[in-house]
């Protein structure tokens, strides 16, 4: 099937599919202008443009409707930007001529405008280019849609948003203008609220998409389905059956050239306050009224507002031993590269259940997972508690999987027990199915007007209220990290904290992804 035929069939399907509609405004047609601000930066080259390319490949960005604009301070031509991007779109050196042709057609949709982020001149030129595209591609009955993706540091968000508001807003009656902003959304409650106010004075909340790429991950998006579409979990998902929950993020490398940047934020701001807290919300929230964005986000806010203040004795911070050897990191840095924090929820479902939120760099493995550990079986007639507890584990990355750890009879003549698993490994079960990148999903959501996987302002505020007191104490040097060896599990104190709050480690059980053979 040729690319043009594929796009035509995709549009035919999309015009009739409810999934292709803007969830608030119904189906849309006409021109779509996507402006990537910060187009010369790493985020744009490595994530934003490749995500747009994959959406184009799958027919979600029809070439007779879409034009993509790169905007940055760097002086270069359209072709120079296209040449910079080509290597990030063609990963396979043995790519076929047909694949290279698709890349070339996508790159032809990209134009470049150079200009500052705090002056109207460049944005007036950007608006002129967008208007030219709209005049060529807007259908008579269609609308003009403008999406601005800010692949920029938050310090320039206010000035850029002012320029967009002054110079680049949609000018058609039936169209829209939307703005996508990346984390970090501030450094604490005060700075986050200041940033929200500055952007909120220019755009309405339905126009603002605060992106957290963890909400685009396949198994994070699966959480609501798992919890609320399976009768199995409904009676179990509470303090009567669950002993503790772990949400873990581990990297097996350090800051590696990002030390100066990372030192301004630390592991709590970089990973826990945003990515892992979003996962925490989906695990702990109550069932929403519907799948509408605000109904889901209402429940997430309720959970965040129910979190009690973090106790000092339920926090362990760490810093790996080579961290300060980075020349960009201060010799007296107090910034944690590891943190284990216990969150507790004051509500009927979760009272007394510790949520262990843990993240670290330069550890002995790379993974992100959710681990729900159930309570011991009362009246254990098999005397098998030494085998370990039941656990429901959701492996977010790498090698996406879900598995349930169960105690079963050891095959043989004796009545002995062993721990095994019921396993759904995506690589085995869904062979040949491509799992989309998080940014692909989330950019498509912005085009469709679906905000359920984006962070609302009150949700952002509630998340900062949880961590700001602890962060201020760390910033003042009042809370010191323990040193740990790079390549280890992290500080030994973190394992002691796990044991203290009730987590039972199964030392002789190791889950292995099933082989495809």
Coordinates of C-alpha atoms in Angstrom, one line a residue:
X1 CA 0.0 0.0 0.0
X2 CA 1.4 3.4 -0.9
X3 CA 1.7 6.2 1.6
X4 CA -0.9 8.3 -0.1
X5 CA -3.4 5.5 -0.1
X6 CA -2.6 4.7 3.5
X7 CA -3.3 8.3 4.5
X8 CA -6.5 8.4 2.5
X9 CA -7.8 5.2 4.2
X10 CA -6.7 6.5 7.6
X11 CA -8.6 9.7 7.2
X12 CA -11.7 7.8 6.0
X13 CA -11.5 5.7 9.2
X14 CA -10.7 8.7 11.4
X15 CA -13.7 10.7 10.2
X16 CA -16.0 8.0 11.5
X17 CA -14.1 7.0 14.6
X18 CA -14.9 8.6 17.9
X19 CA -11.3 8.3 18.9
X20 CA -10.4 10.8 16.1
X21 CA -12.6 13.5 17.6
X22 CA -11.6 16.5 19.7
X23 CA -13.3 15.3 22.9
X24 CA -14.8 18.7 23.7
X25 CA -15.5 20.1 20.3
X26 CA -16.4 17.2 18.1
X27 CA -14.6 16.1 14.8
X28 CA -12.2 18.6 13.3
X29 CA -10.9 19.2 9.8
X30 CA -8.8 21.9 8.2
X31 CA -5.2 22.9 8.7
X32 CA -3.1 21.8 11.6
X33 CA 0.0 23.8 12.4
X34 CA 2.5 22.3 14.9
X35 CA 5.2 24.7 16.1
X36 CA 8.1 23.2 18.0
X37 CA 9.8 26.0 20.0
X38 CA 13.3 25.1 21.0
X39 CA 13.7 23.1 17.7
X40 CA 17.5 23.1 17.8
X41 CA 17.6 21.5 21.3
X42 CA 18.1 17.9 22.4
X43 CA 14.5 17.3 23.6
X44 CA 13.1 18.4 20.2
X45 CA 15.6 16.4 18.2
X46 CA 15.4 13.2 20.3
X47 CA 11.8 13.1 21.4
X48 CA 9.4 15.7 19.8
X49 CA 10.3 15.4 16.1
X50 CA 10.6 11.6 16.1
X51 CA 7.2 11.4 17.8
X52 CA 5.7 13.6 15.2
X53 CA 7.3 11.5 12.5
X54 CA 5.9 8.2 13.9
X55 CA 2.4 9.8 14.0
X56 CA 2.9 10.9 10.4
X57 CA 4.0 7.3 9.5
X58 CA 0.8 5.9 11.0
X59 CA -1.5 8.4 9.2
X60 CA -2.4 10.5 12.2
X61 CA -0.8 13.7 10.6
X62 CA -2.2 13.8 7.1
X63 CA 0.2 15.7 4.8
X64 CA -2.7 17.7 3.1
X65 CA -3.5 19.2 6.5
X66 CA -0.3 19.4 8.5
X67 CA 2.7 21.7 8.5
X68 CA 5.4 21.6 11.2
X69 CA 7.3 24.7 12.2
X70 CA 10.6 24.7 14.0
X71 CA 11.5 27.9 16.0
X72 CA 14.7 28.7 17.8
X73 CA 17.3 31.4 18.2
X74 CA 19.9 29.5 16.0
X75 CA 20.2 30.9 12.5
X76 CA 19.7 28.2 9.9
X77 CA 17.6 27.3 6.8
X78 CA 14.8 24.9 6.4
X79 CA 17.1 22.4 4.8
X80 CA 19.7 22.7 7.6
X81 CA 17.1 21.8 10.2
X82 CA 15.9 18.9 8.1
X83 CA 19.5 17.6 7.8
X84 CA 19.9 17.9 11.6
X85 CA 16.8 15.8 12.2
X86 CA 17.3 13.2 9.6
X87 CA 19.7 11.1 11.7
X88 CA 17.1 10.9 14.5
X89 CA 14.4 9.7 12.2
X90 CA 16.5 7.1 10.3
X91 CA 18.0 4.8 12.9
X92 CA 18.6 1.8 10.6
X93 CA 21.6 2.1 8.3
X94 CA 20.0 -0.5 6.0
X95 CA 16.7 1.4 5.7
X96 CA 14.9 0.7 2.4
X97 CA 14.4 3.3 -0.3
X98 CA 10.7 3.3 0.5
X99 CA 11.4 4.1 4.2
X100 CA 13.8 6.9 3.2
X101 CA 11.1 8.3 0.9
X102 CA 8.7 8.5 3.8
X103 CA 11.3 10.3 5.9
X104 CA 11.9 12.7 3.0
X105 CA 8.2 13.5 2.7
X106 CA 7.9 14.1 6.4
X107 CA 10.9 16.4 6.4
X108 CA 9.4 18.3 3.5
X109 CA 6.5 19.3 5.9
X110 CA 9.0 21.1 8.2
X111 CA 9.8 24.7 8.0
X112 CA 12.1 26.8 10.1
X113 CA 11.8 30.3 11.6
X114 CA 14.6 31.9 13.6
X115 CA 14.0 34.5 16.3
X116 CA 14.4 35.4 20.0
X117 CA 12.0 34.2 22.6
X118 CA 11.2 37.6 24.1
X119 CA 10.7 39.7 21.0
X120 CA 7.7 40.0 18.7
X121 CA 9.7 40.1 15.5
X122 CA 10.4 36.4 15.2
X123 CA 6.9 35.4 16.4
X124 CA 5.3 37.8 13.8
X125 CA 7.3 35.9 11.2
X126 CA 6.2 32.6 12.6
X127 CA 2.6 33.8 12.4
X128 CA 3.1 34.9 8.8
X129 CA 4.4 31.4 7.9
X130 CA 1.5 29.7 9.7
X131 CA -1.1 31.9 8.0
X132 CA 0.4 31.1 4.6
X133 CA 0.1 27.4 5.4
X134 CA -3.5 27.9 6.6
X135 CA -4.5 29.8 3.4
X136 CA -3.3 26.8 1.3
X137 CA -4.6 23.9 3.4
X138 CA -7.7 25.0 5.3
X139 CA -10.9 23.5 3.9
X140 CA -13.9 25.8 3.2
X141 CA -15.8 24.2 6.1
X142 CA -12.7 23.5 8.2
X143 CA -10.9 25.2 11.0
X144 CA -7.4 26.3 11.7
X145 CA -5.7 24.5 14.6
X146 CA -2.4 25.7 16.2
X147 CA -0.4 23.6 18.6
X148 CA 2.7 25.1 20.2
X149 CA 5.1 22.7 21.8
X150 CA 7.5 24.4 24.2
X151 CA 10.7 22.2 24.2
X152 CA 12.3 24.9 26.3
X153 CA 13.5 25.5 29.8
X154 CA 10.7 26.8 32.1
X155 CA 12.5 30.1 32.7
X156 CA 11.4 31.2 29.2
X157 CA 7.8 29.9 29.4
X158 CA 6.3 33.3 30.5
X159 CA 7.9 35.3 27.7
X160 CA 7.2 32.7 25.0
X161 CA 3.6 32.5 26.1
X162 CA 3.3 36.2 26.0
X163 CA 4.6 36.2 22.4
X164 CA 2.3 33.4 21.3
X165 CA -0.7 35.3 22.8
X166 CA 0.3 38.6 21.2
X167 CA 1.3 37.3 17.8
X168 CA 0.3 33.7 17.0
X169 CA -3.2 32.9 18.2
X170 CA -5.6 31.1 15.9
X171 CA -7.7 33.5 13.9
X172 CA -10.5 31.3 12.6
X173 CA -13.9 31.0 14.4
X174 CA -13.9 27.2 14.7
X175 CA -10.3 26.6 15.4
X176 CA -8.1 26.5 18.5
X177 CA -4.7 27.3 20.0
X178 CA -3.1 24.9 22.5
X179 CA 0.2 25.1 24.4
X180 CA 2.3 22.1 25.6
X181 CA 4.7 22.8 28.4
X182 CA 7.4 20.4 29.7
X183 CA 8.5 19.7 33.2
X184 CA 9.9 20.9 35.6
X185 CA 6.9 23.0 36.5
X186 CA 8.8 25.1 39.0
X187 CA 11.1 24.0 41.9
X188 CA 8.7 24.3 44.8
X189 CA 5.1 25.3 45.5
X190 CA 5.8 29.1 45.3
X191 CA 7.7 29.0 42.0
X192 CA 5.2 26.5 40.5
X193 CA 2.2 28.7 41.4
X194 CA 4.0 31.8 40.1
X195 CA 4.6 30.0 36.7
X196 CA 1.0 28.7 36.7
X197 CA -0.3 32.2 37.3
X198 CA 1.8 33.7 34.6
X199 CA 0.7 31.2 32.0
X200 CA -2.9 31.2 33.3
X201 CA -3.2 34.9 32.8
X202 CA -2.7 34.3 29.0
X203 CA -4.4 31.0 28.4
X204 CA -7.4 29.1 29.7
X205 CA -6.8 25.8 31.5
X206 CA -8.3 23.8 28.5
X207 CA -5.6 25.3 26.3
X208 CA -2.7 24.3 28.6
X209 CA -1.2 20.8 28.4
X210 CA 1.4 20.1 31.1
X211 CA 3.1 17.1 29.8
X212 CA 4.5 14.3 31.9
X213 CA 5.8 11.6 29.6
X214 CA 5.2 8.8 32.2
X215 CA 1.5 9.3 31.7
X216 CA 2.0 8.2 28.1
X217 CA 3.7 4.9 29.0
X218 CA 1.7 1.8 27.9
X219 CA 1.4 0.2 31.4
X220 CA 0.8 3.4 33.2
X221 CA -2.1 4.0 30.8
X222 CA -3.2 0.4 31.6
X223 CA -3.7 1.2 35.3
X224 CA -7.2 2.4 35.1
X225 CA -8.3 -0.6 32.9
X226 CA -6.6 -3.0 35.3
X227 CA -8.2 -1.5 38.4
X228 CA -11.7 -0.8 37.2
X229 CA -12.4 -3.3 34.4
X230 CA -11.4 -6.4 36.4
X231 CA -13.7 -7.8 39.1
X232 CA -10.7 -9.7 40.5
X233 CA -9.1 -6.5 41.9
X234 CA -12.1 -4.6 43.2
X235 CA -12.4 -6.4 46.6
X236 CA -8.7 -6.7 47.0
X237 CA -7.5 -3.2 46.4
X238 CA -7.6 -1.8 49.9
X239 CA -6.0 -1.8 53.4
X240 CA -7.7 -5.1 54.3
X241 CA -5.6 -7.0 51.8
X242 CA -2.7 -4.9 50.7
X243 CA 0.2 -4.6 53.2
X244 CA 2.4 -2.1 51.2
X245 CA 3.0 -0.7 47.7
X246 CA 6.3 0.2 46.1
X247 CA 6.8 2.5 43.2
X248 CA 10.4 2.2 42.1
X249 CA 12.6 3.9 39.5
X250 CA 16.2 2.7 39.1
X251 CA 18.9 3.8 36.7
X252 CA 22.3 2.0 36.4
X253 CA 24.1 5.2 35.3
X254 CA 24.9 8.5 37.0
X255 CA 24.4 12.1 35.8
X256 CA 26.9 11.7 33.0
X257 CA 27.4 15.2 31.7
X258 CA 24.2 16.5 33.3
X259 CA 25.7 17.0 36.7
X260 CA 25.4 20.8 36.8
X261 CA 21.8 20.7 35.6
X262 CA 20.8 17.8 37.9
X263 CA 22.4 19.5 40.9
X264 CA 19.8 22.3 40.7
X265 CA 17.0 19.8 41.1
X266 CA 17.9 16.5 42.6
X267 CA 16.2 13.1 42.3
X268 CA 13.0 14.2 44.1
X269 CA 12.3 17.1 41.8
X270 CA 13.5 15.2 38.7
X271 CA 11.6 11.9 39.2
X272 CA 9.5 11.5 42.3
X273 CA 7.5 14.7 42.5
X274 CA 6.2 14.3 39.0
X275 CA 6.6 10.8 37.3
X276 CA 6.3 8.6 40.3
X277 CA 3.6 10.7 42.0
X278 CA 1.5 10.4 38.8
X279 CA 1.8 6.6 39.1
X280 CA 0.9 6.8 42.8
X281 CA -2.3 8.7 41.9
X282 CA -3.4 6.1 39.5
X283 CA -2.8 3.3 42.0
X284 CA -4.5 5.0 44.9
X285 CA -7.4 7.0 43.3
X286 CA -11.0 6.1 43.6
X287 CA -13.1 5.1 40.5
X288 CA -13.9 8.2 38.5
X289 CA -17.4 9.0 37.3
X290 CA -16.3 8.6 33.7
X291 CA -13.2 8.7 31.5
X292 CA -13.6 12.4 31.0
X293 CA -10.4 14.2 31.7
X294 CA -11.7 16.3 34.6
X295 CA -13.4 13.4 36.3
X296 CA -10.1 11.4 36.3
X297 CA -8.1 14.4 37.5
X298 CA -10.6 15.2 40.2
X299 CA -9.9 11.8 41.8
X300 CA -6.2 12.3 41.5
X301 CA -6.4 15.6 43.3
X302 CA -8.4 14.0 46.1
X303 CA -5.7 11.4 46.6
X304 CA -2.9 14.0 46.7
X305 CA -4.9 16.2 49.1
X306 CA -5.3 13.1 51.4
X307 CA -1.5 12.5 51.8
X308 CA -0.4 13.3 55.3
X309 CA 2.9 15.3 55.9
X310 CA 6.0 13.3 55.3
X311 CA 7.8 12.2 58.5
X312 CA 11.6 12.6 58.8
X313 CA 12.1 9.0 60.0
X314 CA 10.3 7.8 56.8
X315 CA 12.8 9.4 54.4
X316 CA 16.2 8.1 53.3
X317 CA 18.4 10.2 51.0
X318 CA 21.5 9.1 49.2
X319 CA 24.3 10.4 47.0
X320 CA 26.5 8.1 45.1
X321 CA 30.2 8.3 45.9
X322 CA 31.5 9.6 42.5
X323 CA 28.8 12.3 42.1
X324 CA 30.9 15.2 43.3
X325 CA 33.8 14.2 41.0
X326 CA 31.8 15.7 38.2
X327 CA 33.5 19.1 37.6
X328 CA 30.1 20.8 37.1
X329 CA 28.9 19.7 40.6
X330 CA 29.9 21.8 43.7
X331 CA 32.3 20.0 46.1
X332 CA 29.9 20.5 49.0
X333 CA 26.7 19.5 47.1
X334 CA 23.9 18.2 49.3
X335 CA 21.8 17.2 46.3
X336 CA 20.4 13.6 46.6
X337 CA 20.8 11.2 43.7
X338 CA 18.7 8.6 45.6
X339 CA 15.6 9.0 47.7
X340 CA 13.2 6.6 49.4
X341 CA 10.1 8.3 50.8
X342 CA 7.1 6.8 52.5
X343 CA 3.7 8.4 51.6
X344 CA 0.7 7.7 53.7
X345 CA -2.9 8.4 52.7
X346 CA -5.5 9.4 55.3
X347 CA -8.7 7.9 53.9
X348 CA -10.8 4.8 54.4
X349 CA -9.3 2.7 51.6
X350 CA -5.6 3.2 52.4
X351 CA -5.2 4.1 56.1
X352 CA -2.2 2.3 57.5
X353 CA -0.8 1.2 54.1
X354 CA 2.7 2.7 53.3
X355 CA 3.4 3.7 49.7
X356 CA 7.2 3.4 49.3
X357 CA 8.3 5.8 46.5
X358 CA 11.9 5.2 45.6
X359 CA 14.2 6.5 42.8
X360 CA 17.9 6.5 42.3
X361 CA 20.8 6.9 39.9
X362 CA 24.0 4.8 39.6
X363 CA 22.3 1.7 41.0
X364 CA 22.8 -1.9 40.2
X365 CA 19.9 -2.2 37.7
X366 CA 17.7 -0.2 35.4
X367 CA 14.0 -0.6 35.8
X368 CA 10.7 1.1 36.7
X369 CA 8.0 -0.9 38.4
X370 CA 5.0 -1.0 40.7
X371 CA 5.0 -3.7 43.4
X372 CA 1.8 -4.3 45.3
X373 CA 2.5 -6.7 48.2
X374 CA -0.4 -8.4 49.9
X375 CA -0.7 -9.4 53.5
X376 CA 0.2 -12.8 54.9
X377 CA -2.4 -15.6 54.6
X378 CA -4.0 -16.1 58.1
X379 CA -3.9 -19.7 59.4
X380 CA -1.0 -20.8 57.2
X381 CA -1.5 -24.6 57.2
X382 CA 1.4 -25.2 54.7
X383 CA 3.9 -23.3 56.8
X384 CA 5.0 -21.5 53.6
X385 CA 5.3 -17.9 54.7
X386 CA 9.0 -18.2 54.3
X387 CA 8.3 -18.5 50.5
X388 CA 7.2 -14.9 50.5
X389 CA 3.9 -13.0 50.1
X390 CA 1.7 -12.7 47.0
X391 CA 2.7 -9.7 45.0
X392 CA 1.2 -8.1 41.9
X393 CA 4.1 -6.5 39.9
X394 CA 3.7 -4.1 37.0
X395 CA 7.0 -3.7 35.1
X396 CA 6.9 -0.3 33.3
X397 CA 10.3 -0.5 31.7
X398 CA 12.2 -2.2 30.3
X399 CA 10.4 -5.3 29.0
X400 CA 6.9 -4.3 29.9
X401 CA 5.1 -7.0 31.8
X402 CA 2.6 -7.8 34.6
X403 CA 3.0 -10.8 36.8
X404 CA 1.4 -12.1 40.0
X405 CA 3.7 -13.9 42.4
X406 CA 1.9 -17.0 43.9
X407 CA 2.8 -19.8 46.2
X408 CA 2.2 -23.2 44.5
X409 CA 3.0 -26.8 45.1
X410 CA 6.5 -27.8 44.1
X411 CA 6.2 -30.5 41.4
X412 CA 7.1 -33.9 42.8
X413 CA 6.1 -36.5 45.4
X414 CA 6.5 -34.2 48.5
X415 CA 3.9 -31.6 49.6
X416 CA 6.3 -28.7 49.5
X417 CA 5.7 -25.2 48.3
X418 CA 7.5 -22.8 46.0
X419 CA 6.9 -19.4 44.7
X420 CA 6.0 -19.0 41.0
X421 CA 4.1 -16.5 38.8
X422 CA 1.2 -15.9 36.5
X423 CA 2.9 -13.8 33.8
X424 CA 1.8 -11.4 31.1
X425 CA 4.9 -10.3 29.3
X426 CA 4.1 -8.0 26.4
X427 CA 7.1 -9.0 24.2
X428 CA 5.8 -12.6 24.3
X429 CA 2.0 -12.1 24.3
X430 CA 1.9 -9.2 21.7
X431 CA 4.6 -10.3 19.3
X432 CA 4.9 -8.0 16.3
X433 CA 2.8 -5.3 18.0
X434 CA 4.7 -2.0 18.3
X435 CA 4.2 -0.2 21.6
X436 CA 4.1 3.5 20.9
X437 CA 6.5 5.9 22.5
X438 CA 5.0 8.0 25.3
X439 CA 5.5 11.2 23.4
X440 CA 3.5 9.9 20.4
X441 CA 0.5 9.2 22.5
X442 CA 0.6 12.5 24.3
X443 CA 1.1 14.7 21.3
X444 CA -1.8 12.9 19.6
X445 CA -3.9 13.6 22.7
X446 CA -3.2 17.3 22.4
X447 CA -4.4 17.3 18.8
X448 CA -7.5 15.5 19.9
X449 CA -8.1 17.7 22.8
X450 CA -7.9 14.9 25.4
X451 CA -6.4 16.2 28.7
X452 CA -6.8 13.1 30.8
X453 CA -3.1 12.3 30.6
X454 CA -1.9 15.8 31.4
X455 CA -1.5 17.6 34.7
X456 CA -4.1 20.1 35.8
X457 CA -3.1 23.2 37.8
X458 CA -4.7 22.2 41.1
X459 CA -3.1 18.7 40.7
X460 CA 0.3 20.4 40.3
X461 CA -0.2 22.5 43.3
X462 CA -1.2 19.6 45.5
X463 CA 1.8 17.6 44.4
X464 CA 4.2 20.4 45.4
X465 CA 2.4 20.9 48.7
X466 CA 3.5 17.3 49.6
X467 CA 7.2 17.7 48.9
X468 CA 8.1 21.4 49.3
X469 CA 8.7 21.3 53.1
X470 CA 11.2 18.4 52.6
X471 CA 12.8 20.0 49.6
X472 CA 13.4 23.3 51.4
X473 CA 15.1 21.4 54.3
X474 CA 17.4 19.6 51.8
X475 CA 18.2 22.9 50.0
X476 CA 19.2 24.4 53.4
X477 CA 21.5 21.5 54.2
X478 CA 19.3 20.4 57.1
X479 CA 18.7 16.9 55.6
X480 CA 21.9 15.1 54.6
X481 CA 22.1 12.2 52.1
X482 CA 23.9 9.0 53.0
X483 CA 26.8 8.0 50.7
X484 CA 26.4 4.8 48.6
X485 CA 28.7 3.1 46.2
X486 CA 27.8 3.4 42.5
X487 CA 26.5 0.1 41.1
X488 CA 25.0 -0.9 44.5
X489 CA 21.3 -1.1 45.6
X490 CA 21.7 2.3 47.2
X491 CA 22.2 3.2 50.8
X492 CA 21.7 0.3 53.3
X493 CA 19.4 2.6 55.3
X494 CA 16.9 2.4 52.5
X495 CA 16.6 -1.4 52.9
X496 CA 16.2 -0.9 56.7
X497 CA 13.4 1.5 56.1
X498 CA 11.7 -1.0 53.8
X499 CA 11.8 -3.6 56.5
X500 CA 10.6 -1.2 59.1
X501 CA 7.4 -0.3 57.2
X502 CA 6.6 -4.0 56.6
X503 CA 7.9 -5.0 53.2
X504 CA 9.0 -8.7 53.1
X505 CA 11.8 -9.4 50.7
X506 CA 11.7 -12.8 48.8
X507 CA 15.4 -13.5 48.5
X508 CA 15.3 -16.8 46.6
X509 CA 12.8 -15.7 43.9
X510 CA 13.9 -13.9 40.7
X511 CA 11.5 -13.1 37.9
X512 CA 12.9 -13.7 34.4
X513 CA 11.1 -12.4 31.2
X514 CA 9.9 -15.5 29.2
X515 CA 11.9 -16.4 26.1
X516 CA 10.3 -16.1 22.7
X517 CA 11.8 -19.4 21.7

